[in-house]
PDB file of C-alpha atoms in Angstrom:
ATOM      1  CA  MET A   1     -15.739  -7.622  -3.298  1.00  0.00           C
ATOM      2  CA  ILE A   2     -13.477  -8.212  -0.288  1.00  0.00           C
ATOM      3  CA  GLN A   3     -11.480  -5.098  -1.203  1.00  0.00           C
ATOM      4  CA  VAL A   4     -14.643  -2.983  -1.381  1.00  0.00           C
ATOM      5  CA  MET A   5     -15.853  -4.317   1.961  1.00  0.00           C
ATOM      6  CA  SER A   6     -12.479  -3.532   3.547  1.00  0.00           C
ATOM      7  CA  MET A   7     -12.582   0.045   2.289  1.00  0.00           C
ATOM      8  CA  LEU A   8     -16.129   0.517   3.601  1.00  0.00           C
ATOM      9  CA  VAL A   9     -15.230  -0.921   7.009  1.00  0.00           C
ATOM     10  CA  TYR A  10     -12.116   1.267   7.265  1.00  0.00           C
ATOM     11  CA  ASN A  11     -14.202   4.378   6.475  1.00  0.00           C
ATOM     12  CA  ALA A  12     -17.452   3.520   8.234  1.00  0.00           C
ATOM     13  CA  ASP A  13     -17.963   6.915   9.932  1.00  0.00           C
ATOM     14  CA  VAL A  14     -20.031   8.065   6.934  1.00  0.00           C
ATOM     15  CA  LYS A  15     -21.432  11.313   8.353  1.00  0.00           C
ATOM     16  CA  ASN A  16     -18.017  12.984   8.224  1.00  0.00           C
ATOM     17  CA  TRP A  17     -17.963  12.745   4.431  1.00  0.00           C
ATOM     18  CA  TYR A  18     -20.831  15.245   4.442  1.00  0.00           C
ATOM     19  CA  THR A  19     -19.606  17.541   7.223  1.00  0.00           C
ATOM     20  CA  GLY A  20     -15.973  17.701   6.106  1.00  0.00           C
ATOM     21  CA  THR A  21     -14.679  16.782   9.561  1.00  0.00           C
ATOM     22  CA  ILE A  22     -12.298  14.023  10.649  1.00  0.00           C
ATOM     23  CA  SER A  23     -13.756  11.056  12.493  1.00  0.00           C
ATOM     24  CA  GLN A  24     -13.083  11.024  16.229  1.00  0.00           C
ATOM     25  CA  SER A  25     -13.802   7.319  16.549  1.00  0.00           C
ATOM     26  CA  ASP A  26     -12.484   5.608  19.700  1.00  0.00           C
ATOM     27  CA  LEU A  27     -10.823   3.094  17.383  1.00  0.00           C
ATOM     28  CA  LYS A  28      -8.355   5.757  16.230  1.00  0.00           C
ATOM     29  CA  ASN A  29      -6.003   4.291  18.860  1.00  0.00           C
ATOM     30  CA  VAL A  30      -5.652   1.100  16.802  1.00  0.00           C
ATOM     31  CA  CYS A  31      -4.576   0.436  13.215  1.00  0.00           C
ATOM     32  CA  VAL A  32      -6.179  -1.192  10.227  1.00  0.00           C
ATOM     33  CA  PRO A  33      -3.918  -3.629   8.332  1.00  0.00           C
ATOM     34  CA  GLY A  34      -4.030  -1.710   5.024  1.00  0.00           C
ATOM     35  CA  LEU A  35      -3.028   1.808   4.004  1.00  0.00           C
ATOM     36  CA  ASN A  36      -5.880   4.157   4.929  1.00  0.00           C
ATOM     37  CA  CYS A  37      -5.173   7.722   6.039  1.00  0.00           C
ATOM     38  CA  TYR A  38      -6.028   8.707   9.625  1.00  0.00           C
ATOM     39  CA  SER A  39      -7.327  12.020   8.266  1.00  0.00           C
ATOM     40  CA  CYS A  40      -9.785  10.506   5.800  1.00  0.00           C
ATOM     41  CA  PRO A  41     -13.120  11.992   6.975  1.00  0.00           C
ATOM     42  CA  GLY A  42     -14.731   8.596   7.544  1.00  0.00           C
ATOM     43  CA  ALA A  43     -11.668   6.700   8.794  1.00  0.00           C
ATOM     44  CA  VAL A  44     -12.584   4.887  12.024  1.00  0.00           C
ATOM     45  CA  ALA A  45      -9.025   3.743  12.818  1.00  0.00           C
ATOM     46  CA  SER A  46      -5.418   4.705  12.093  1.00  0.00           C
ATOM     47  CA  CYS A  47      -2.995   3.896   9.285  1.00  0.00           C
ATOM     48  CA  PRO A  48      -0.035   1.737  10.389  1.00  0.00           C
ATOM     49  CA  ILE A  49       2.493   3.780   8.419  1.00  0.00           C
ATOM     50  CA  GLY A  50       1.195   7.064   9.816  1.00  0.00           C
ATOM     51  CA  SER A  51       1.225   5.591  13.321  1.00  0.00           C
ATOM     52  CA  ILE A  52       4.823   4.407  12.974  1.00  0.00           C
ATOM     53  CA  GLN A  53       5.947   7.852  11.843  1.00  0.00           C
ATOM     54  CA  ASN A  54       4.066   9.774  14.504  1.00  0.00           C
ATOM     55  CA  THR A  55       5.391   7.517  17.248  1.00  0.00           C
ATOM     56  CA  ILE A  56       8.972   7.880  16.027  1.00  0.00           C
ATOM     57  CA  ALA A  57       8.485  11.629  15.544  1.00  0.00           C
ATOM     58  CA  ASN A  58       7.612  11.861  19.246  1.00  0.00           C
ATOM     59  CA  GLY A  59      10.767  10.062  20.284  1.00  0.00           C
ATOM     60  CA  ARG A  60       9.195   6.705  21.118  1.00  0.00           C
ATOM     61  CA  PHE A  61       9.722   3.253  19.679  1.00  0.00           C
ATOM     62  CA  PRO A  62       6.536   1.955  17.955  1.00  0.00           C
ATOM     63  CA  PHE A  63       6.254  -1.255  20.010  1.00  0.00           C
ATOM     64  CA  PHE A  64       2.516  -1.774  19.612  1.00  0.00           C
ATOM     65  CA  ILE A  65       2.434  -0.997  15.875  1.00  0.00           C
ATOM     66  CA  THR A  66       5.505  -3.142  15.200  1.00  0.00           C
ATOM     67  CA  GLY A  67       3.895  -6.057  17.029  1.00  0.00           C
ATOM     68  CA  PHE A  68       0.632  -5.560  15.151  1.00  0.00           C
ATOM     69  CA  LEU A  69       2.393  -5.557  11.770  1.00  0.00           C
ATOM     70  CA  MET A  70       4.428  -8.631  12.713  1.00  0.00           C
ATOM     71  CA  ILE A  71       1.253 -10.544  13.584  1.00  0.00           C
ATOM     72  CA  ILE A  72      -0.555  -9.478  10.399  1.00  0.00           C
ATOM     73  CA  GLY A  73       2.543 -10.161   8.312  1.00  0.00           C
ATOM     74  CA  ALA A  74       3.100 -13.585   9.875  1.00  0.00           C
ATOM     75  CA  LEU A  75      -0.499 -14.526   9.134  1.00  0.00           C
ATOM     76  CA  PHE A  76      -1.037 -13.036   5.677  1.00  0.00           C
ATOM     77  CA  GLY A  77       2.134 -11.479   4.228  1.00  0.00           C
ATOM     78  CA  ARG A  78       1.293  -9.314   1.236  1.00  0.00           C
ATOM     79  CA  MET A  79      -2.137 -10.868   0.885  1.00  0.00           C
ATOM     80  CA  ILE A  80      -3.228  -7.720   2.754  1.00  0.00           C
ATOM     81  CA  CYS A  81      -2.156  -5.690  -0.293  1.00  0.00           C
ATOM     82  CA  SER A  82      -4.431  -7.762  -2.493  1.00  0.00           C
ATOM     83  CA  TYR A  83      -7.542  -7.995  -0.328  1.00  0.00           C
ATOM     84  CA  ALA A  84      -7.501  -5.384   2.450  1.00  0.00           C
ATOM     85  CA  CYS A  85      -5.920  -2.181   1.133  1.00  0.00           C
ATOM     86  CA  PRO A  86      -8.087   0.637  -0.305  1.00  0.00           C
ATOM     87  CA  VAL A  87      -5.124   2.089  -2.218  1.00  0.00           C
ATOM     88  CA  GLY A  88      -4.694  -1.229  -4.019  1.00  0.00           C
ATOM     89  CA  LEU A  89      -8.406  -1.271  -4.887  1.00  0.00           C
ATOM     90  CA  ILE A  90      -8.277   2.223  -6.380  1.00  0.00           C
ATOM     91  CA  GLN A  91      -5.267   1.293  -8.519  1.00  0.00           C
ATOM     92  CA  GLU A  92      -6.949  -1.865  -9.793  1.00  0.00           C
ATOM     93  CA  LEU A  93     -10.079   0.068 -10.754  1.00  0.00           C
ATOM     94  CA  LEU A  94      -7.941   2.603 -12.623  1.00  0.00           C
ATOM     95  CA  TYR A  95      -6.147  -0.238 -14.411  1.00  0.00           C
ATOM     96  CA  LYS A  96      -9.481  -1.427 -15.781  1.00  0.00           C
ATOM     97  CA  ILE A  97      -9.796   1.780 -17.848  1.00  0.00           C
ATOM     98  CA  PRO A  98      -9.530   0.616 -21.485  1.00  0.00           C
ATOM     99  CA  VAL A  99      -6.248   2.213 -22.572  1.00  0.00           C
ATOM    100  CA  LYS A 100      -3.152   0.612 -24.039  1.00  0.00           C
ATOM    101  CA  LYS A 101      -1.109  -0.916 -21.223  1.00  0.00           C
ATOM    102  CA  PHE A 102       2.647  -0.959 -20.819  1.00  0.00           C
ATOM    103  CA  ARG A 103       3.934  -3.982 -22.663  1.00  0.00           C
ATOM    104  CA  LYS A 104       5.406  -6.685 -20.443  1.00  0.00           C
ATOM    105  CA  THR A 105       8.715  -8.037 -21.731  1.00  0.00           C
ATOM    106  CA  LYS A 106      11.713  -9.754 -20.220  1.00  0.00           C
ATOM    107  CA  LYS A 107      13.586  -6.441 -20.268  1.00  0.00           C
ATOM    108  CA  SER A 108      10.723  -4.478 -18.723  1.00  0.00           C
ATOM    109  CA  ARG A 109      10.398  -7.071 -15.962  1.00  0.00           C
ATOM    110  CA  ALA A 110      14.091  -6.669 -15.130  1.00  0.00           C
ATOM    111  CA  VAL A 111      13.593  -2.899 -14.903  1.00  0.00           C
ATOM    112  CA  THR A 112      10.461  -3.081 -12.731  1.00  0.00           C
ATOM    113  CA  ARG A 113      12.116  -5.588 -10.403  1.00  0.00           C
ATOM    114  CA  LYS A 114      14.917  -3.107  -9.791  1.00  0.00           C
ATOM    115  CA  LEU A 115      12.485  -0.225  -9.371  1.00  0.00           C
ATOM    116  CA  SER A 116      10.515  -2.281  -6.843  1.00  0.00           C
ATOM    117  CA  LEU A 117      13.451  -1.908  -4.448  1.00  0.00           C
ATOM    118  CA  LEU A 118      12.591   1.791  -4.125  1.00  0.00           C
ATOM    119  CA  LYS A 119       9.857   1.044  -1.588  1.00  0.00           C
ATOM    120  CA  TYR A 120      12.478  -0.282   0.837  1.00  0.00           C
ATOM    121  CA  ALA A 121      14.350   3.007   0.531  1.00  0.00           C
ATOM    122  CA  VAL A 122      11.057   4.833   1.165  1.00  0.00           C
ATOM    123  CA  LEU A 123      10.499   2.726   4.289  1.00  0.00           C
ATOM    124  CA  ILE A 124      14.005   3.241   5.680  1.00  0.00           C
ATOM    125  CA  ILE A 125      14.477   6.907   4.759  1.00  0.00           C
ATOM    126  CA  LEU A 126      11.056   8.595   4.727  1.00  0.00           C
ATOM    127  CA  VAL A 127       9.190   6.487   7.285  1.00  0.00           C
ATOM    128  CA  ILE A 128      11.959   5.847   9.834  1.00  0.00           C
ATOM    129  CA  ALA A 129      15.200   7.815   9.359  1.00  0.00           C
ATOM    130  CA  LEU A 130      13.906  11.310   8.558  1.00  0.00           C
ATOM    131  CA  PRO A 131      11.237  11.480  11.316  1.00  0.00           C
ATOM    132  CA  LEU A 132      13.851  10.196  13.773  1.00  0.00           C
ATOM    133  CA  SER A 133      16.547  12.628  12.646  1.00  0.00           C
ATOM    134  CA  LEU A 134      14.117  15.553  12.837  1.00  0.00           C
ATOM    135  CA  TYR A 135      13.229  14.509  16.372  1.00  0.00           C
ATOM    136  CA  PHE A 136      16.891  14.490  17.417  1.00  0.00           C
ATOM    137  CA  LYS A 137      17.463  17.830  15.677  1.00  0.00           C
ATOM    138  CA  ASP A 138      14.398  19.802  16.787  1.00  0.00           C
ATOM    139  CA  GLY A 139      12.877  17.751  19.596  1.00  0.00           C
ATOM    140  CA  ALA A 140       9.845  17.054  17.424  1.00  0.00           C
ATOM    141  CA  GLY A 141       9.787  14.984  14.257  1.00  0.00           C
ATOM    142  CA  SER A 142       7.417  14.935  11.320  1.00  0.00           C
ATOM    143  CA  PRO A 143       5.517  12.183   9.466  1.00  0.00           C
ATOM    144  CA  VAL A 144       7.553  12.813   6.304  1.00  0.00           C
ATOM    145  CA  PHE A 145       6.042  10.104   4.112  1.00  0.00           C
ATOM    146  CA  CYS A 146       2.463  11.090   4.994  1.00  0.00           C
ATOM    147  CA  SER A 147       3.172  14.806   4.605  1.00  0.00           C
ATOM    148  CA  TRP A 148       5.138  14.727   1.361  1.00  0.00           C
ATOM    149  CA  VAL A 149       4.340  11.527  -0.556  1.00  0.00           C
ATOM    150  CA  CYS A 150       1.350   9.394   0.430  1.00  0.00           C
ATOM    151  CA  PRO A 151      -1.422   9.582  -2.214  1.00  0.00           C
ATOM    152  CA  ALA A 152      -4.006   8.105   0.170  1.00  0.00           C
ATOM    153  CA  GLY A 153      -3.795  11.203   2.317  1.00  0.00           C
ATOM    154  CA  THR A 154      -4.152  13.412  -0.753  1.00  0.00           C
ATOM    155  CA  VAL A 155      -6.998  11.673  -2.564  1.00  0.00           C
ATOM    156  CA  SER A 156      -9.126  10.462   0.320  1.00  0.00           C
ATOM    157  CA  ALA A 157      -8.299  13.084   2.959  1.00  0.00           C
ATOM    158  CA  GLY A 158      -6.747  16.267   1.592  1.00  0.00           C
ATOM    159  CA  ILE A 159      -9.006  16.820  -1.408  1.00  0.00           C
ATOM    160  CA  PRO A 160     -12.347  16.072   0.343  1.00  0.00           C
ATOM    161  CA  LEU A 161     -11.444  18.190   3.372  1.00  0.00           C
ATOM    162  CA  VAL A 162     -10.328  21.134   1.229  1.00  0.00           C
ATOM    163  CA  ILE A 163     -13.497  20.950  -0.872  1.00  0.00           C
ATOM    164  CA  LEU A 164     -15.753  20.870   2.194  1.00  0.00           C
ATOM    165  CA  ASN A 165     -13.888  23.426   4.342  1.00  0.00           C
ATOM    166  CA  GLU A 166     -13.547  27.005   3.124  1.00  0.00           C
ATOM    167  CA  SER A 167     -11.019  27.779   5.866  1.00  0.00           C
ATOM    168  CA  LEU A 168      -8.712  25.045   4.578  1.00  0.00           C
ATOM    169  CA  ARG A 169      -8.971  26.284   0.988  1.00  0.00           C
ATOM    170  CA  SER A 170      -7.422  29.605   2.009  1.00  0.00           C
ATOM    171  CA  ALA A 171      -4.561  27.805   3.777  1.00  0.00           C
ATOM    172  CA  ILE A 172      -3.347  25.481   1.014  1.00  0.00           C
ATOM    173  CA  GLY A 173       0.030  26.155  -0.528  1.00  0.00           C
ATOM    174  CA  PHE A 174       3.058  24.503  -2.099  1.00  0.00           C
ATOM    175  CA  LEU A 175       2.830  21.244  -0.119  1.00  0.00           C
ATOM    176  CA  PHE A 176      -0.768  20.616  -1.187  1.00  0.00           C
ATOM    177  CA  ASP A 177       0.060  21.436  -4.814  1.00  0.00           C
ATOM    178  CA  TRP A 178       3.079  19.111  -4.681  1.00  0.00           C
ATOM    179  CA  LYS A 179       1.011  16.213  -3.357  1.00  0.00           C
ATOM    180  CA  ILE A 180      -1.696  16.818  -5.952  1.00  0.00           C
ATOM    181  CA  ILE A 181       0.971  16.516  -8.664  1.00  0.00           C
ATOM    182  CA  LEU A 182       2.332  13.276  -7.167  1.00  0.00           C
ATOM    183  CA  ALA A 183      -1.148  11.811  -6.775  1.00  0.00           C
ATOM    184  CA  GLY A 184      -1.979  12.798 -10.363  1.00  0.00           C
ATOM    185  CA  ILE A 185       1.138  11.050 -11.655  1.00  0.00           C
ATOM    186  CA  LEU A 186       0.291   7.871  -9.764  1.00  0.00           C
ATOM    187  CA  ILE A 187      -3.323   7.965 -10.957  1.00  0.00           C
ATOM    188  CA  ILE A 188      -2.221   8.302 -14.590  1.00  0.00           C
ATOM    189  CA  LEU A 189       0.412   5.569 -14.210  1.00  0.00           C
ATOM    190  CA  SER A 190      -2.194   3.264 -12.666  1.00  0.00           C
ATOM    191  CA  THR A 191      -4.232   3.328 -15.858  1.00  0.00           C
ATOM    192  CA  PHE A 192      -1.238   2.057 -17.877  1.00  0.00           C
ATOM    193  CA  MET A 193       0.575  -0.078 -15.294  1.00  0.00           C
ATOM    194  CA  PHE A 194      -0.700  -2.520 -12.675  1.00  0.00           C
ATOM    195  CA  ARG A 195      -0.423  -1.138  -9.104  1.00  0.00           C
ATOM    196  CA  PRO A 196       2.599   1.183  -9.541  1.00  0.00           C
ATOM    197  CA  PHE A 197       2.304   2.555  -5.996  1.00  0.00           C
ATOM    198  CA  CYS A 198       2.253  -0.941  -4.471  1.00  0.00           C
ATOM    199  CA  ARG A 199       5.191  -2.074  -6.568  1.00  0.00           C
ATOM    200  CA  PHE A 200       7.535   0.895  -6.336  1.00  0.00           C
ATOM    201  CA  VAL A 201       6.561   3.154  -3.418  1.00  0.00           C
ATOM    202  CA  CYS A 202       4.447   1.605  -0.660  1.00  0.00           C
ATOM    203  CA  PRO A 203       6.407   1.107   2.602  1.00  0.00           C
ATOM    204  CA  LEU A 204       3.618  -1.037   4.057  1.00  0.00           C
ATOM    205  CA  GLY A 205       4.025  -3.496   1.187  1.00  0.00           C
ATOM    206  CA  ALA A 206       7.764  -3.471   1.897  1.00  0.00           C
ATOM    207  CA  ILE A 207       7.118  -4.478   5.526  1.00  0.00           C
ATOM    208  CA  TYR A 208       4.698  -7.272   4.643  1.00  0.00           C
ATOM    209  CA  SER A 209       7.047  -8.608   1.961  1.00  0.00           C
ATOM    210  CA  PHE A 210       9.505  -9.712   4.675  1.00  0.00           C
ATOM    211  CA  PHE A 211       6.902 -12.276   5.803  1.00  0.00           C
ATOM    212  CA  ASN A 212       5.802 -13.494   2.377  1.00  0.00           C
ATOM    213  CA  LYS A 213       7.658 -16.801   2.269  1.00  0.00           C
ATOM    214  CA  SER A 214       6.635 -17.889   5.758  1.00  0.00           C
ATOM    215  CA  ALA A 215       3.105 -16.453   6.202  1.00  0.00           C
ATOM    216  CA  VAL A 216       0.465 -18.902   7.420  1.00  0.00           C
ATOM    217  CA  PHE A 217      -2.171 -18.030   4.821  1.00  0.00           C
ATOM    218  CA  GLY A 218      -1.557 -17.554   1.116  1.00  0.00           C
ATOM    219  CA  ILE A 219      -0.715 -19.553  -1.972  1.00  0.00           C
ATOM    220  CA  LYS A 220       1.077 -22.819  -1.284  1.00  0.00           C
ATOM    221  CA  ILE A 221       3.181 -24.812  -3.712  1.00  0.00           C
ATOM    222  CA  ASP A 222       2.954 -28.591  -3.933  1.00  0.00           C
ATOM    223  CA  GLU A 223       6.621 -29.324  -4.652  1.00  0.00           C
ATOM    224  CA  LYS A 224       5.763 -32.860  -5.760  1.00  0.00           C
ATOM    225  CA  LYS A 225       3.644 -31.496  -8.613  1.00  0.00           C
ATOM    226  CA  CYS A 226       5.607 -28.325  -9.454  1.00  0.00           C
ATOM    227  CA  THR A 227       7.829 -28.602 -12.539  1.00  0.00           C
ATOM    228  CA  HIS A 228       9.251 -25.057 -12.204  1.00  0.00           C
ATOM    229  CA  CYS A 229       7.981 -24.231 -15.695  1.00  0.00           C
ATOM    230  CA  GLY A 230       7.520 -20.536 -14.836  1.00  0.00           C
ATOM    231  CA  ALA A 231       3.925 -20.300 -16.081  1.00  0.00           C
ATOM    232  CA  CYS A 232       2.806 -18.734 -12.789  1.00  0.00           C
ATOM    233  CA  ALA A 233       5.406 -15.958 -12.981  1.00  0.00           C
ATOM    234  CA  ALA A 234       4.626 -15.353 -16.661  1.00  0.00           C
ATOM    235  CA  VAL A 235       1.027 -14.291 -15.936  1.00  0.00           C
ATOM    236  CA  CYS A 236       1.833 -12.269 -12.803  1.00  0.00           C
ATOM    237  CA  LYS A 237       1.044  -8.545 -13.117  1.00  0.00           C
ATOM    238  CA  MET A 238       3.371  -7.808 -10.195  1.00  0.00           C
ATOM    239  CA  ASP A 239       6.355  -9.255 -12.089  1.00  0.00           C
ATOM    240  CA  THR A 240       7.149 -11.882  -9.477  1.00  0.00           C
ATOM    241  CA  LEU A 241       9.895 -14.363 -10.213  1.00  0.00           C
ATOM    242  CA  LEU A 242       8.366 -17.051  -7.993  1.00  0.00           C
ATOM    243  CA  VAL A 243       5.111 -17.549  -6.128  1.00  0.00           C
ATOM    244  CA  ASN A 244       5.439 -15.968  -2.659  1.00  0.00           C
ATOM    245  CA  ASP A 245       8.513 -13.909  -3.489  1.00  0.00           C
ATOM    246  CA  ARG A 246       8.667 -10.329  -2.162  1.00  0.00           C
ATOM    247  CA  GLU A 247       6.394  -8.928  -4.892  1.00  0.00           C
ATOM    248  CA  CYS A 248       3.678 -11.607  -4.701  1.00  0.00           C
ATOM    249  CA  ILE A 249       0.404 -10.235  -3.308  1.00  0.00           C
ATOM    250  CA  ARG A 250      -1.361 -13.645  -3.341  1.00  0.00           C
ATOM    251  CA  CYS A 251      -4.070 -12.392  -5.730  1.00  0.00           C
ATOM    252  CA  GLY A 252      -4.595 -15.896  -7.136  1.00  0.00           C
ATOM    253  CA  ASP A 253      -4.214 -15.033 -10.847  1.00  0.00           C
ATOM    254  CA  CYS A 254      -1.523 -17.671 -11.143  1.00  0.00           C
ATOM    255  CA  LEU A 255      -3.699 -20.576  -9.994  1.00  0.00           C
ATOM    256  CA  GLU A 256      -5.345 -21.209 -13.356  1.00  0.00           C
ATOM    257  CA  SER A 257      -2.041 -20.858 -15.207  1.00  0.00           C
ATOM    258  CA  CYS A 258      -0.608 -23.927 -13.479  1.00  0.00           C
ATOM    259  CA  HIS A 259      -1.331 -26.924 -15.685  1.00  0.00           C
ATOM    260  CA  PHE A 260      -0.030 -29.318 -13.028  1.00  0.00           C
ATOM    261  CA  LYS A 261      -2.356 -28.111 -10.227  1.00  0.00           C
ATOM    262  CA  ALA A 262       0.632 -27.437  -8.000  1.00  0.00           C
ATOM    263  CA  LEU A 263      -0.767 -24.185  -6.543  1.00  0.00           C
ATOM    264  CA  HIS A 264      -3.559 -23.776  -4.047  1.00  0.00           C
ATOM    265  CA  PHE A 265      -4.742 -21.309  -1.363  1.00  0.00           C
TER     266      PHE A 265
END
């Protein structure tokens, strides 16, 4: 329910979903904590990842956005991924489709843990390095991750705007087709695997993960009761090794698995 409410609040400018225009809300100068494309017709604020890229692409350091993410991260860590990110909600709904899921084994966990490091490469290369290098080369950078990868921009912005605007339909080309293919792959994977975008691609999740162990709010461990039995990690769909490690999104699934009542919000 909290996830649904977050998505509705992020995209509260409802009339634009019917007109096929992008919201011009005054709040577009600030960011929401989750991943929600600036160009989504109803989006009333900006996406932090898009804002970082655009600021860097214009040759400026993203002071305000960095400070905002540090505050949110220090308070919640990756709890934002679990409760306040529309992309996470969409993936979870897709995962509920009754198809055979990828089997979780010790070997598969080792593989997914290694693949989860890809999002840090996405953050460093696509979100920071490439926009910055393009700025130094041409005097104007480009939001590379948003333009070439982000499925939120494709599903909730690109597709609705193209459907509702005939002029845009005549202008689409290779880039739009490429992003449709990527979004399609992620949608299909999400039906078989829990939150593949969050685990392997999302640079916002990578940023919040740096704060996971020290965030104010989240799941706390009573060390006096914890026996380190590993039951919490065994039930985790994100393949965490420990509660509050870099992949933990504080969803709370592990609470009931602890027979010693060592975990609490």
